[in-house]
Amino acid sequence: MRQIVTIFTALGLLPMSAAAEELPGLAALNLKAQRGVEDDLTEMISEAALSVLRASKRFKSVIGSSDVAAMISAEQQKQALGCDDDSCLAQLGGALGVPYLLTGSLGTLGGRFMLNMKLLAVDEAKVAGRVTKMFDGERALGEGLQPALLELVNDAFGRKPKAESKPPVIAPPTTSKSSEPTYARWAGLSLGVVGAGLSAYSYAHVSTAQNAYDTDPSKDSQDALIEAAKIGNSTLTAGLVSLGAGAGLWWWGR
């Protein structure tokens, strides 16, 4: 049934909510404290594990030990406290109405934390996934909890398929103008160079006459400066006109 729903969902014949209904439920029991590990530490790690499992999106619902206590009778709770073998755990999962049950322990070995977890398939009374990890300290334990749980889930169900990325959209070719310079742009560039040269010559010619007059302020150097200024003004005007025309041609040829 799950495969049929997956196929129809992929074809768009069923809404995603229908596929979500096929996700299994999970009961995650608190980790058992062993060999020098305090109960409050196992409770903290167990609560963190619930958050990781719910965020994994691999289960329709995830309930913890407090939820379990509220769902089963006092007699069943007593039986659950001494429940260690897989068949006993399977009976507990059947009483809770969930297809999967998570159980495990946290202890110390050689000064390091040892985390053991297993995922039990209730209907088949067999272990669907198992993981054992060693951690150097509480910080490493907290940081390594999520990767350990995801490894356990992947061991049981396989890796979650990545969402298919949409193929890149290829824009249709545009009829833009050629990027190569046109004749108008070349002409504009040439006029711009000529205009810049004329302007530079005008400045240099007047500067030379001005320096000669400053060095020897005589009647001849004064007349030469006046003549240079006339030529410079004419040359500068021609240069500016050439620059303007060149800029116009360059813009027009874009």
Coordinates of N, CA and C in Angstrom, one line a residue:
M1 N 0.8 -1.2 0.0 CA 0.0 0.0 0.0 C 0.9 1.3 0.0
R2 N 1.9 1.2 0.8 CA 2.8 2.4 0.9 C 3.4 2.7 -0.5
Q3 N 3.8 1.6 -1.2 CA 4.5 1.8 -2.5 C 3.5 2.4 -3.5
I4 N 2.2 2.0 -3.4 CA 1.2 2.5 -4.3 C 0.9 4.0 -4.1
V5 N 0.8 4.3 -2.8 CA 0.6 5.8 -2.5 C 1.8 6.6 -3.0
T6 N 3.0 6.1 -2.8 CA 4.2 6.8 -3.2 C 4.2 7.0 -4.7
I7 N 3.8 6.0 -5.5 CA 3.7 6.1 -7.0 C 2.7 7.1 -7.4
F8 N 1.5 7.1 -6.8 CA 0.4 8.0 -7.2 C 0.8 9.4 -6.8
T9 N 1.5 9.6 -5.6 CA 1.9 10.9 -5.2 C 2.9 11.5 -6.2
A10 N 3.8 10.7 -6.6 CA 4.8 11.1 -7.6 C 4.2 11.5 -8.9
L11 N 3.1 10.9 -9.3 CA 2.4 11.2 -10.5 C 1.4 12.4 -10.3
G12 N 1.3 12.9 -9.1 CA 0.4 14.0 -8.9 C -1.0 13.6 -8.8
L13 N -1.3 12.3 -8.6 CA -2.7 11.8 -8.5 C -3.2 11.8 -7.1
L14 N -2.4 12.0 -6.1 CA -2.8 12.0 -4.7 C -2.1 13.2 -4.1
P15 N -2.8 13.9 -3.2 CA -2.1 15.0 -2.5 C -1.0 14.6 -1.6
M16 N -0.1 15.5 -1.2 CA 1.0 15.1 -0.3 C 0.5 14.7 1.0
S17 N -0.7 15.2 1.5 CA -1.2 14.8 2.8 C -1.5 13.3 2.8
A18 N -1.9 12.7 1.7 CA -2.1 11.2 1.7 C -0.9 10.5 1.8
A19 N 0.2 11.0 1.2 CA 1.5 10.3 1.4 C 2.0 10.4 2.9
A20 N 1.7 11.6 3.5 CA 2.2 11.8 4.9 C 1.5 10.8 5.8
E21 N 0.2 10.4 5.4 CA -0.5 9.5 6.3 C 0.2 8.1 6.3
E22 N 1.0 7.8 5.3 CA 1.7 6.5 5.2 C 3.0 6.5 6.1
L23 N 3.4 7.6 6.6 CA 4.6 7.6 7.5 C 4.2 6.9 8.8
P24 N 5.2 6.1 9.3 CA 4.9 5.3 10.5 C 5.0 6.1 11.8
G25 N 4.3 5.6 12.8 CA 4.4 6.3 14.1 C 5.5 5.6 14.9
L26 N 6.0 6.4 15.9 CA 7.2 5.9 16.7 C 7.0 6.2 18.2
A27 N 7.3 5.3 19.0 CA 7.4 5.6 20.5 C 8.8 5.5 20.9
A28 N 9.4 6.5 21.5 CA 10.8 6.6 21.9 C 10.8 6.6 23.4
L29 N 11.3 5.5 24.0 CA 11.4 5.3 25.4 C 12.7 6.0 25.9
N30 N 12.6 6.5 27.2 CA 13.8 7.1 27.7 C 15.0 6.1 27.8
L31 N 16.2 6.7 27.5 CA 17.4 5.8 27.6 C 17.6 5.4 29.1
K32 N 18.1 4.2 29.2 CA 18.4 3.6 30.5 C 19.8 4.1 30.9
A33 N 19.9 4.5 32.2 CA 21.2 5.0 32.7 C 22.0 3.8 33.2
Q34 N 23.3 3.6 32.7 CA 24.1 2.5 33.1 C 25.5 3.0 33.5
R35 N 26.1 2.3 34.4 CA 27.5 2.4 34.8 C 27.9 3.9 35.0
G36 N 27.4 4.5 36.1 CA 27.9 5.8 36.5 C 27.2 7.0 35.8
V37 N 26.2 6.7 35.0 CA 25.5 7.8 34.3 C 24.2 8.2 35.1
E38 N 24.1 9.5 35.4 CA 23.0 9.9 36.2 C 21.7 9.9 35.4
D39 N 20.6 9.8 36.1 CA 19.3 9.7 35.4 C 18.9 11.0 34.7
D40 N 19.3 12.2 35.4 CA 18.9 13.4 34.8 C 19.6 13.7 33.4
L41 N 20.8 13.1 33.3 CA 21.5 13.2 32.0 C 20.8 12.4 30.9
T42 N 20.4 11.2 31.2 CA 19.7 10.3 30.3 C 18.3 10.9 29.9
E43 N 17.7 11.6 30.9 CA 16.4 12.3 30.6 C 16.6 13.4 29.6
M44 N 17.7 14.2 29.8 CA 18.0 15.3 28.9 C 18.3 14.8 27.5
I45 N 19.1 13.8 27.4 CA 19.4 13.2 26.1 C 18.2 12.6 25.4
S46 N 17.3 12.0 26.2 CA 16.1 11.4 25.6 C 15.2 12.5 25.1
E47 N 15.0 13.6 25.8 CA 14.2 14.7 25.3 C 14.8 15.3 24.0
A48 N 16.1 15.4 24.0 CA 16.7 15.9 22.8 C 16.5 15.0 21.6
A49 N 16.6 13.7 21.9 CA 16.3 12.7 20.8 C 14.9 12.8 20.3
L50 N 13.9 13.1 21.1 CA 12.6 13.3 20.6 C 12.5 14.5 19.6
S51 N 13.2 15.5 19.9 CA 13.2 16.7 19.0 C 13.9 16.3 17.7
V52 N 15.0 15.6 17.7 CA 15.7 15.2 16.5 C 14.8 14.3 15.6
L53 N 14.2 13.3 16.3 CA 13.3 12.4 15.5 C 12.1 13.1 14.9
R54 N 11.5 14.0 15.6 CA 10.4 14.8 15.1 C 10.8 15.6 13.9
A55 N 12.0 16.2 14.0 CA 12.5 17.1 12.9 C 12.9 16.3 11.7
S56 N 13.2 15.0 11.9 CA 13.6 14.2 10.7 C 12.6 14.0 9.6
K57 N 11.3 14.2 10.0 CA 10.2 14.1 9.0 C 10.1 12.6 8.5
R58 N 10.6 11.7 9.3 CA 10.5 10.3 8.8 C 9.4 9.5 9.5
F59 N 8.7 10.2 10.5 CA 7.6 9.6 11.2 C 6.4 10.5 11.3
K60 N 5.2 9.8 11.2 CA 4.0 10.6 11.3 C 3.8 11.2 12.7
S61 N 4.2 10.5 13.7 CA 4.1 11.0 15.1 C 5.2 10.3 15.9
V62 N 5.7 11.1 16.9 CA 6.8 10.6 17.8 C 6.3 10.9 19.2
I63 N 6.2 9.8 20.0 CA 5.8 10.0 21.4 C 6.9 9.6 22.3
G64 N 7.0 10.2 23.5 CA 8.0 9.9 24.5 C 7.5 9.1 25.6
S65 N 8.4 8.9 26.6 CA 8.1 8.1 27.8 C 6.9 8.7 28.6
S66 N 6.8 10.0 28.7 CA 5.7 10.6 29.4 C 4.4 10.4 28.7
D67 N 4.4 10.4 27.4 CA 3.2 10.0 26.6 C 2.8 8.6 26.8
V68 N 3.9 7.7 26.8 CA 3.6 6.3 27.0 C 3.0 6.0 28.3
A69 N 3.5 6.7 29.4 CA 2.9 6.5 30.7 C 1.4 6.9 30.8
A70 N 1.1 7.9 30.0 CA -0.3 8.4 29.9 C -1.2 7.5 29.1
M71 N -0.6 6.6 28.3 CA -1.4 5.8 27.3 C -1.6 4.4 27.8
I72 N -0.8 3.9 28.7 CA -0.9 2.5 29.1 C -1.3 2.5 30.6
S73 N -1.7 1.3 31.0 CA -2.2 1.2 32.4 C -1.0 1.1 33.4
A74 N -1.3 1.2 34.7 CA -0.3 1.1 35.7 C 0.4 -0.3 35.7
E75 N -0.4 -1.4 35.4 CA 0.1 -2.7 35.4 C 1.1 -2.8 34.2
Q76 N 0.7 -2.2 33.0 CA 1.6 -2.3 31.9 C 2.8 -1.5 32.1
Q77 N 2.7 -0.4 32.8 CA 3.9 0.4 33.2 C 4.9 -0.4 34.0
K78 N 4.4 -1.2 34.9 CA 5.3 -2.1 35.8 C 6.0 -3.1 34.9
Q79 N 5.2 -3.6 33.9 CA 5.8 -4.6 33.1 C 6.9 -4.0 32.1
A80 N 6.6 -2.7 31.7 CA 7.5 -2.0 30.8 C 8.9 -1.8 31.5
L81 N 8.8 -1.5 32.8 CA 10.1 -1.2 33.6 C 11.0 -2.4 33.5
G82 N 10.5 -3.6 33.5 CA 11.4 -4.7 33.4 C 11.5 -5.3 32.0
C83 N 11.1 -4.6 31.0 CA 11.1 -5.1 29.7 C 12.4 -4.9 29.0
D84 N 13.1 -5.9 28.7 CA 14.4 -5.8 28.0 C 14.5 -6.5 26.7
D85 N 13.9 -7.7 26.6 CA 14.0 -8.5 25.3 C 13.1 -7.9 24.3
D86 N 13.4 -8.2 23.0 CA 12.7 -7.7 21.9 C 11.2 -8.1 21.9
S87 N 10.9 -9.3 22.3 CA 9.5 -9.7 22.3 C 8.6 -8.9 23.3
C88 N 9.2 -8.6 24.4 CA 8.5 -7.9 25.4 C 8.3 -6.4 24.9
L89 N 9.3 -5.9 24.3 CA 9.2 -4.5 23.8 C 8.2 -4.5 22.7
A90 N 8.1 -5.5 21.9 CA 7.1 -5.6 20.8 C 5.7 -5.6 21.4
Q91 N 5.5 -6.3 22.5 CA 4.2 -6.3 23.1 C 3.8 -4.9 23.6
L92 N 4.8 -4.2 24.2 CA 4.6 -2.8 24.6 C 4.2 -1.9 23.4
G93 N 5.0 -2.1 22.3 CA 4.6 -1.3 21.1 C 3.3 -1.6 20.6
G94 N 2.9 -2.9 20.7 CA 1.5 -3.2 20.2 C 0.5 -2.6 21.1
A95 N 0.7 -2.5 22.4 CA -0.2 -1.8 23.3 C -0.4 -0.4 23.0
L96 N 0.7 0.2 22.5 CA 0.7 1.7 22.2 C 0.1 1.9 20.8
G97 N 0.1 0.9 20.0 CA -0.5 1.1 18.7 C 0.5 1.8 17.7
V98 N 1.8 1.6 17.9 CA 2.8 2.2 17.0 C 3.6 1.0 16.4
P99 N 4.0 1.2 15.1 CA 4.7 0.1 14.4 C 6.2 0.1 14.8
Y100 N 6.7 1.2 15.4 CA 8.1 1.2 15.7 C 8.4 1.7 17.2
L101 N 9.4 1.1 17.8 CA 9.7 1.5 19.2 C 11.2 1.7 19.3
L102 N 11.6 2.8 19.9 CA 13.0 3.2 20.0 C 13.4 3.0 21.5
T103 N 14.4 2.3 21.7 CA 14.9 2.0 23.1 C 16.4 2.1 23.1
G104 N 17.1 2.3 24.2 CA 18.5 2.3 24.3 C 19.0 2.6 25.7
S105 N 20.3 2.8 25.7 CA 21.0 3.0 27.0 C 22.2 3.9 26.9
L106 N 22.5 4.5 28.0 CA 23.7 5.4 28.0 C 24.5 5.0 29.2
G107 N 25.8 4.7 29.0 CA 26.7 4.3 30.1 C 28.1 4.8 29.9
T108 N 29.0 4.5 30.7 CA 30.4 4.9 30.6 C 31.2 3.6 30.4
L109 N 32.3 3.7 29.6 CA 33.2 2.6 29.4 C 34.6 3.2 29.1
G110 N 35.5 3.0 30.0 CA 36.9 3.5 29.8 C 36.9 5.0 29.9
G111 N 36.0 5.6 30.7 CA 36.0 7.1 30.8 C 35.3 7.8 29.7
R112 N 34.7 7.0 28.8 CA 33.9 7.6 27.7 C 32.5 7.2 27.7
F113 N 31.6 8.0 27.1 CA 30.2 7.7 27.1 C 29.9 6.7 26.0
M114 N 29.1 5.7 26.3 CA 28.7 4.7 25.2 C 27.2 4.8 25.1
L115 N 26.8 5.1 23.9 CA 25.3 5.3 23.6 C 24.9 4.1 22.7
N116 N 24.0 3.3 23.2 CA 23.4 2.2 22.4 C 21.9 2.5 22.1
M117 N 21.5 2.4 20.9 CA 20.1 2.6 20.5 C 19.7 1.5 19.5
K118 N 18.5 1.1 19.6 CA 17.9 0.2 18.6 C 16.5 0.6 18.3
L119 N 16.1 0.4 17.0 CA 14.8 0.6 16.5 C 14.1 -0.7 16.3
L120 N 13.0 -1.0 17.0 CA 12.3 -2.3 16.9 C 11.1 -2.2 16.0
A121 N 10.9 -3.1 15.1 CA 9.7 -3.2 14.3 C 8.7 -4.0 15.1
V122 N 7.7 -3.4 15.6 CA 6.8 -4.0 16.5 C 6.1 -5.2 15.9
D123 N 5.5 -5.1 14.7 CA 4.7 -6.2 14.1 C 5.6 -7.4 13.9
E124 N 6.9 -7.2 13.6 CA 7.7 -8.4 13.3 C 8.6 -8.8 14.5
A125 N 8.5 -8.0 15.6 CA 9.3 -8.3 16.8 C 10.8 -8.5 16.5
K126 N 11.3 -7.6 15.6 CA 12.7 -7.7 15.3 C 13.3 -6.3 15.2
V127 N 14.6 -6.3 15.3 CA 15.4 -5.0 15.3 C 15.5 -4.6 13.9
A128 N 15.0 -3.4 13.6 CA 15.1 -2.8 12.2 C 16.3 -2.0 12.0
G129 N 16.9 -1.5 13.1 CA 18.1 -0.7 13.0 C 18.8 -0.6 14.4
R130 N 20.1 -0.5 14.3 CA 20.9 -0.5 15.6 C 22.1 0.4 15.4
V131 N 22.5 1.1 16.4 CA 23.7 2.0 16.4 C 24.3 2.0 17.8
T132 N 25.6 2.0 17.8 CA 26.4 2.2 19.0 C 27.5 3.3 18.7
K133 N 27.6 4.3 19.6 CA 28.5 5.3 19.4 C 29.2 5.6 20.7
M134 N 30.5 6.0 20.6 CA 31.3 6.4 21.8 C 31.6 7.9 21.7
F135 N 31.6 8.6 22.9 CA 31.8 10.0 23.0 C 32.7 10.3 24.1
D136 N 33.6 11.3 23.9 CA 34.6 11.7 24.9 C 34.1 12.5 26.0
G137 N 33.0 13.1 25.9 CA 32.4 13.9 27.0 C 31.0 14.3 26.7
E138 N 30.4 15.1 27.6 CA 29.0 15.5 27.5 C 28.8 16.4 26.3
R139 N 29.8 17.3 26.0 CA 29.6 18.2 24.8 C 29.6 17.3 23.5
A140 N 30.6 16.4 23.4 CA 30.6 15.5 22.2 C 29.3 14.7 22.1
L141 N 28.8 14.3 23.3 CA 27.6 13.5 23.3 C 26.4 14.3 22.7
G142 N 26.3 15.6 23.2 CA 25.2 16.4 22.7 C 25.3 16.7 21.2
E143 N 26.6 16.9 20.8 CA 26.8 17.3 19.3 C 26.6 16.0 18.4
G144 N 26.9 14.8 19.0 CA 26.9 13.6 18.2 C 25.5 12.9 18.2
L145 N 24.6 13.4 19.0 CA 23.3 12.7 19.1 C 22.5 12.7 17.8
Q146 N 22.4 13.9 17.2 CA 21.7 13.9 15.9 C 22.2 13.0 14.8
P147 N 23.6 13.1 14.5 CA 24.1 12.2 13.5 C 23.9 10.7 13.9
A148 N 23.9 10.4 15.2 CA 23.7 9.0 15.6 C 22.3 8.6 15.3
L149 N 21.3 9.4 15.6 CA 19.9 9.1 15.4 C 19.6 9.0 13.9
L150 N 20.2 9.9 13.1 CA 19.9 9.8 11.7 C 20.6 8.6 11.0
E151 N 21.7 8.2 11.6 CA 22.3 7.0 11.1 C 21.4 5.8 11.4
L152 N 20.8 5.8 12.6 CA 19.9 4.7 13.0 C 18.7 4.6 12.1
V153 N 18.1 5.8 11.9 CA 16.9 5.8 11.0 C 17.3 5.4 9.6
N154 N 18.4 5.8 9.1 CA 18.8 5.4 7.7 C 19.1 3.9 7.7
D155 N 19.6 3.4 8.8 CA 19.9 1.9 8.8 C 18.6 1.2 8.8
A156 N 17.5 1.7 9.3 CA 16.2 1.0 9.4 C 15.5 1.2 8.1
F157 N 15.5 2.4 7.5 CA 14.6 2.7 6.4 C 15.3 3.1 5.1
G158 N 16.7 3.2 5.2 CA 17.4 3.7 4.0 C 17.4 5.2 4.0
R159 N 18.3 5.8 3.3 CA 18.5 7.2 3.3 C 17.3 7.9 2.6
K160 N 16.9 9.0 3.1 CA 15.8 9.7 2.6 C 16.2 10.3 1.2
P161 N 15.4 10.1 0.2 CA 15.8 10.6 -1.1 C 15.8 12.1 -1.1
K162 N 16.8 12.6 -1.8 CA 16.9 14.1 -1.9 C 15.8 14.6 -2.9
A163 N 15.3 15.8 -2.6 CA 14.3 16.4 -3.5 C 15.0 16.7 -4.9
E164 N 14.3 16.3 -5.9 CA 14.9 16.5 -7.2 C 15.0 18.0 -7.5
S165 N 16.1 18.4 -7.9 CA 16.3 19.9 -8.2 C 15.8 20.1 -9.6
K166 N 15.1 21.2 -9.8 CA 14.6 21.6 -11.1 C 15.7 21.9 -12.0
P167 N 15.5 21.5 -13.3 CA 16.6 21.8 -14.3 C 16.7 23.3 -14.5
P168 N 17.9 23.8 -14.7 CA 18.0 25.2 -14.9 C 17.2 25.7 -16.1
V169 N 16.6 26.9 -16.0 CA 15.9 27.5 -17.1 C 16.8 28.1 -18.0
I170 N 16.8 27.7 -19.3 CA 17.7 28.3 -20.3 C 16.9 29.4 -21.0
A171 N 17.4 30.6 -20.9 CA 16.7 31.7 -21.5 C 16.9 31.6 -23.0
P172 N 15.8 32.0 -23.7 CA 15.9 32.0 -25.2 C 16.9 33.0 -25.7
P173 N 17.5 32.7 -26.8 CA 18.5 33.7 -27.3 C 17.8 35.0 -27.7
T174 N 18.5 36.1 -27.4 CA 17.9 37.4 -27.6 C 18.6 38.0 -28.9
T175 N 17.9 38.8 -29.5 CA 18.4 39.5 -30.8 C 19.1 40.8 -30.4
S176 N 20.0 40.7 -29.5 CA 20.8 41.9 -29.1 C 21.8 42.2 -30.2
K177 N 22.3 43.5 -30.2 CA 23.3 43.9 -31.1 C 24.6 43.2 -30.8
S178 N 25.4 43.1 -31.8 CA 26.7 42.4 -31.7 C 27.5 43.1 -30.7
S179 N 28.3 42.4 -29.9 CA 29.1 43.0 -28.9 C 30.4 43.6 -29.5
E180 N 30.6 43.2 -30.8 CA 31.8 43.8 -31.4 C 31.6 45.3 -31.8
P181 N 32.6 46.1 -31.7 CA 32.4 47.6 -32.0 C 32.0 47.8 -33.4
T182 N 31.0 48.6 -33.6 CA 30.6 48.9 -35.0 C 31.5 50.0 -35.6
Y183 N 31.2 50.3 -36.8 CA 32.0 51.4 -37.5 C 31.8 52.7 -36.8
A184 N 30.5 53.0 -36.4 CA 30.2 54.2 -35.7 C 31.0 54.4 -34.4
R185 N 31.1 53.3 -33.7 CA 31.9 53.3 -32.4 C 33.4 53.5 -32.7
W186 N 33.9 52.9 -33.8 CA 35.3 53.1 -34.1 C 35.5 54.6 -34.5
A187 N 34.6 55.1 -35.3 CA 34.7 56.5 -35.7 C 34.7 57.4 -34.4
G188 N 33.7 57.1 -33.5 CA 33.6 57.9 -32.3 C 34.9 57.9 -31.5
L189 N 35.4 56.7 -31.4 CA 36.7 56.5 -30.6 C 37.8 57.3 -31.3
S190 N 37.9 57.3 -32.6 CA 38.9 58.0 -33.3 C 38.8 59.5 -33.1
L191 N 37.6 60.0 -33.2 CA 37.4 61.5 -33.0 C 37.7 61.8 -31.5
G192 N 37.4 60.9 -30.6 CA 37.7 61.2 -29.2 C 39.2 61.3 -29.0
V193 N 39.9 60.4 -29.6 CA 41.4 60.5 -29.5 C 42.0 61.8 -30.1
V194 N 41.4 62.2 -31.3 CA 41.9 63.4 -31.9 C 41.6 64.6 -31.0
G195 N 40.3 64.6 -30.5 CA 39.9 65.7 -29.6 C 40.8 65.8 -28.4
A196 N 41.1 64.7 -27.8 CA 42.0 64.7 -26.6 C 43.4 65.2 -27.0
G197 N 43.9 64.8 -28.1 CA 45.2 65.2 -28.6 C 45.2 66.8 -28.8
L198 N 44.2 67.3 -29.4 CA 44.1 68.7 -29.7 C 44.1 69.5 -28.4
S199 N 43.3 69.0 -27.4 CA 43.2 69.7 -26.2 C 44.5 69.7 -25.4
A200 N 45.2 68.5 -25.5 CA 46.5 68.5 -24.8 C 47.5 69.4 -25.5
Y201 N 47.5 69.4 -26.8 CA 48.4 70.3 -27.5 C 48.1 71.8 -27.2
S202 N 46.8 72.2 -27.1 CA 46.5 73.5 -26.7 C 47.0 73.9 -25.4
Y203 N 46.9 73.0 -24.4 CA 47.4 73.3 -23.1 C 48.9 73.4 -23.1
A204 N 49.6 72.5 -23.8 CA 51.0 72.5 -23.8 C 51.6 73.7 -24.5
H205 N 50.9 74.2 -25.6 CA 51.4 75.3 -26.4 C 51.3 76.6 -25.6
V206 N 50.2 76.8 -24.9 CA 50.0 78.0 -24.1 C 50.9 78.0 -22.8
S207 N 51.1 76.8 -22.2 CA 52.0 76.7 -21.1 C 53.4 77.0 -21.4
T208 N 53.9 76.6 -22.6 CA 55.3 76.9 -23.0 C 55.4 78.4 -23.2
A209 N 54.5 79.1 -23.8 CA 54.6 80.5 -24.0 C 54.5 81.3 -22.7
Q210 N 53.6 80.8 -21.8 CA 53.5 81.4 -20.5 C 54.8 81.3 -19.7
N211 N 55.5 80.1 -19.8 CA 56.7 79.9 -19.1 C 57.8 80.9 -19.6
A212 N 57.8 81.0 -21.0 CA 58.8 81.9 -21.6 C 58.6 83.4 -21.1
Y213 N 57.3 83.8 -21.0 CA 57.0 85.1 -20.6 C 57.4 85.3 -19.1
D214 N 57.1 84.3 -18.3 CA 57.5 84.4 -16.9 C 59.0 84.5 -16.7
T215 N 59.7 83.8 -17.5 CA 61.2 83.9 -17.4 C 61.8 85.2 -17.9
D216 N 61.2 85.7 -19.0 CA 61.7 87.0 -19.6 C 60.6 87.8 -20.1
P217 N 59.9 88.6 -19.2 CA 58.7 89.3 -19.5 C 59.0 90.5 -20.4
S218 N 59.4 90.2 -21.7 CA 59.7 91.3 -22.6 C 58.5 91.5 -23.6
K219 N 58.7 92.5 -24.5 CA 57.6 92.8 -25.5 C 57.4 91.6 -26.4
D220 N 58.6 91.0 -26.8 CA 58.5 89.8 -27.7 C 57.8 88.6 -27.1
S221 N 58.2 88.3 -25.8 CA 57.6 87.2 -25.2 C 56.1 87.4 -24.9
Q222 N 55.7 88.7 -24.6 CA 54.3 89.0 -24.4 C 53.5 88.8 -25.7
D223 N 54.0 89.3 -26.9 CA 53.4 89.1 -28.1 C 53.2 87.6 -28.5
A224 N 54.3 86.8 -28.1 CA 54.3 85.4 -28.4 C 53.2 84.7 -27.5
L225 N 53.1 85.2 -26.3 CA 52.1 84.6 -25.4 C 50.6 84.9 -25.9
I226 N 50.4 86.1 -26.4 CA 49.1 86.5 -26.9 C 48.8 85.6 -28.2
E227 N 49.8 85.4 -29.0 CA 49.6 84.6 -30.2 C 49.3 83.1 -29.9
A228 N 50.1 82.7 -28.8 CA 49.9 81.3 -28.4 C 48.5 81.1 -27.8
A229 N 48.0 82.1 -27.1 CA 46.7 82.0 -26.5 C 45.6 81.9 -27.6
K230 N 45.8 82.7 -28.7 CA 44.8 82.6 -29.8 C 44.8 81.2 -30.4
I231 N 46.0 80.7 -30.7 CA 46.1 79.4 -31.3 C 45.5 78.3 -30.3
G232 N 45.9 78.5 -29.0 CA 45.4 77.5 -28.0 C 43.9 77.5 -27.9
N233 N 43.3 78.7 -27.9 CA 41.8 78.7 -27.8 C 41.2 78.0 -29.0
S234 N 41.7 78.3 -30.2 CA 41.2 77.7 -31.4 C 41.4 76.2 -31.4
T235 N 42.6 75.8 -31.0 CA 42.8 74.3 -30.9 C 42.0 73.6 -29.8
L236 N 41.8 74.3 -28.7 CA 41.0 73.7 -27.6 C 39.5 73.6 -28.1
T237 N 39.0 74.6 -28.8 CA 37.7 74.5 -29.3 C 37.5 73.4 -30.2
A238 N 38.4 73.2 -31.1 CA 38.4 72.1 -32.1 C 38.4 70.8 -31.3
G239 N 39.3 70.7 -30.3 CA 39.4 69.5 -29.5 C 38.1 69.1 -28.8
L240 N 37.5 70.1 -28.2 CA 36.2 69.9 -27.5 C 35.1 69.4 -28.4
V241 N 35.1 70.1 -29.6 CA 34.1 69.7 -30.6 C 34.3 68.2 -31.0
S242 N 35.6 67.9 -31.3 CA 35.9 66.5 -31.7 C 35.5 65.5 -30.6
L243 N 35.8 65.9 -29.3 CA 35.4 65.0 -28.2 C 33.9 64.8 -28.1
G244 N 33.2 65.9 -28.3 CA 31.7 65.8 -28.3 C 31.2 64.9 -29.4
A245 N 31.7 65.1 -30.6 CA 31.3 64.3 -31.7 C 31.6 62.8 -31.5
G246 N 32.8 62.6 -31.0 CA 33.2 61.2 -30.8 C 32.3 60.5 -29.8
A247 N 32.0 61.2 -28.7 CA 31.1 60.6 -27.7 C 29.7 60.3 -28.2
G248 N 29.2 61.3 -29.1 CA 27.9 61.0 -29.7 C 27.9 59.8 -30.6
L249 N 29.0 59.7 -31.4 CA 29.0 58.5 -32.3 C 29.2 57.2 -31.5
W250 N 30.0 57.2 -30.5 CA 30.1 56.0 -29.6 C 28.8 55.6 -29.0
W251 N 28.0 56.6 -28.5 CA 26.8 56.2 -27.9 C 25.8 55.7 -28.9
W252 N 25.8 56.3 -30.1 CA 24.8 55.9 -31.1 C 25.2 54.5 -31.6
G253 N 26.4 54.2 -31.7 CA 26.8 52.9 -32.2 C 26.8 51.7 -31.2
R254 N 26.2 52.0 -30.0 CA 26.1 50.9 -29.0 C 25.2 49.8 -29.4

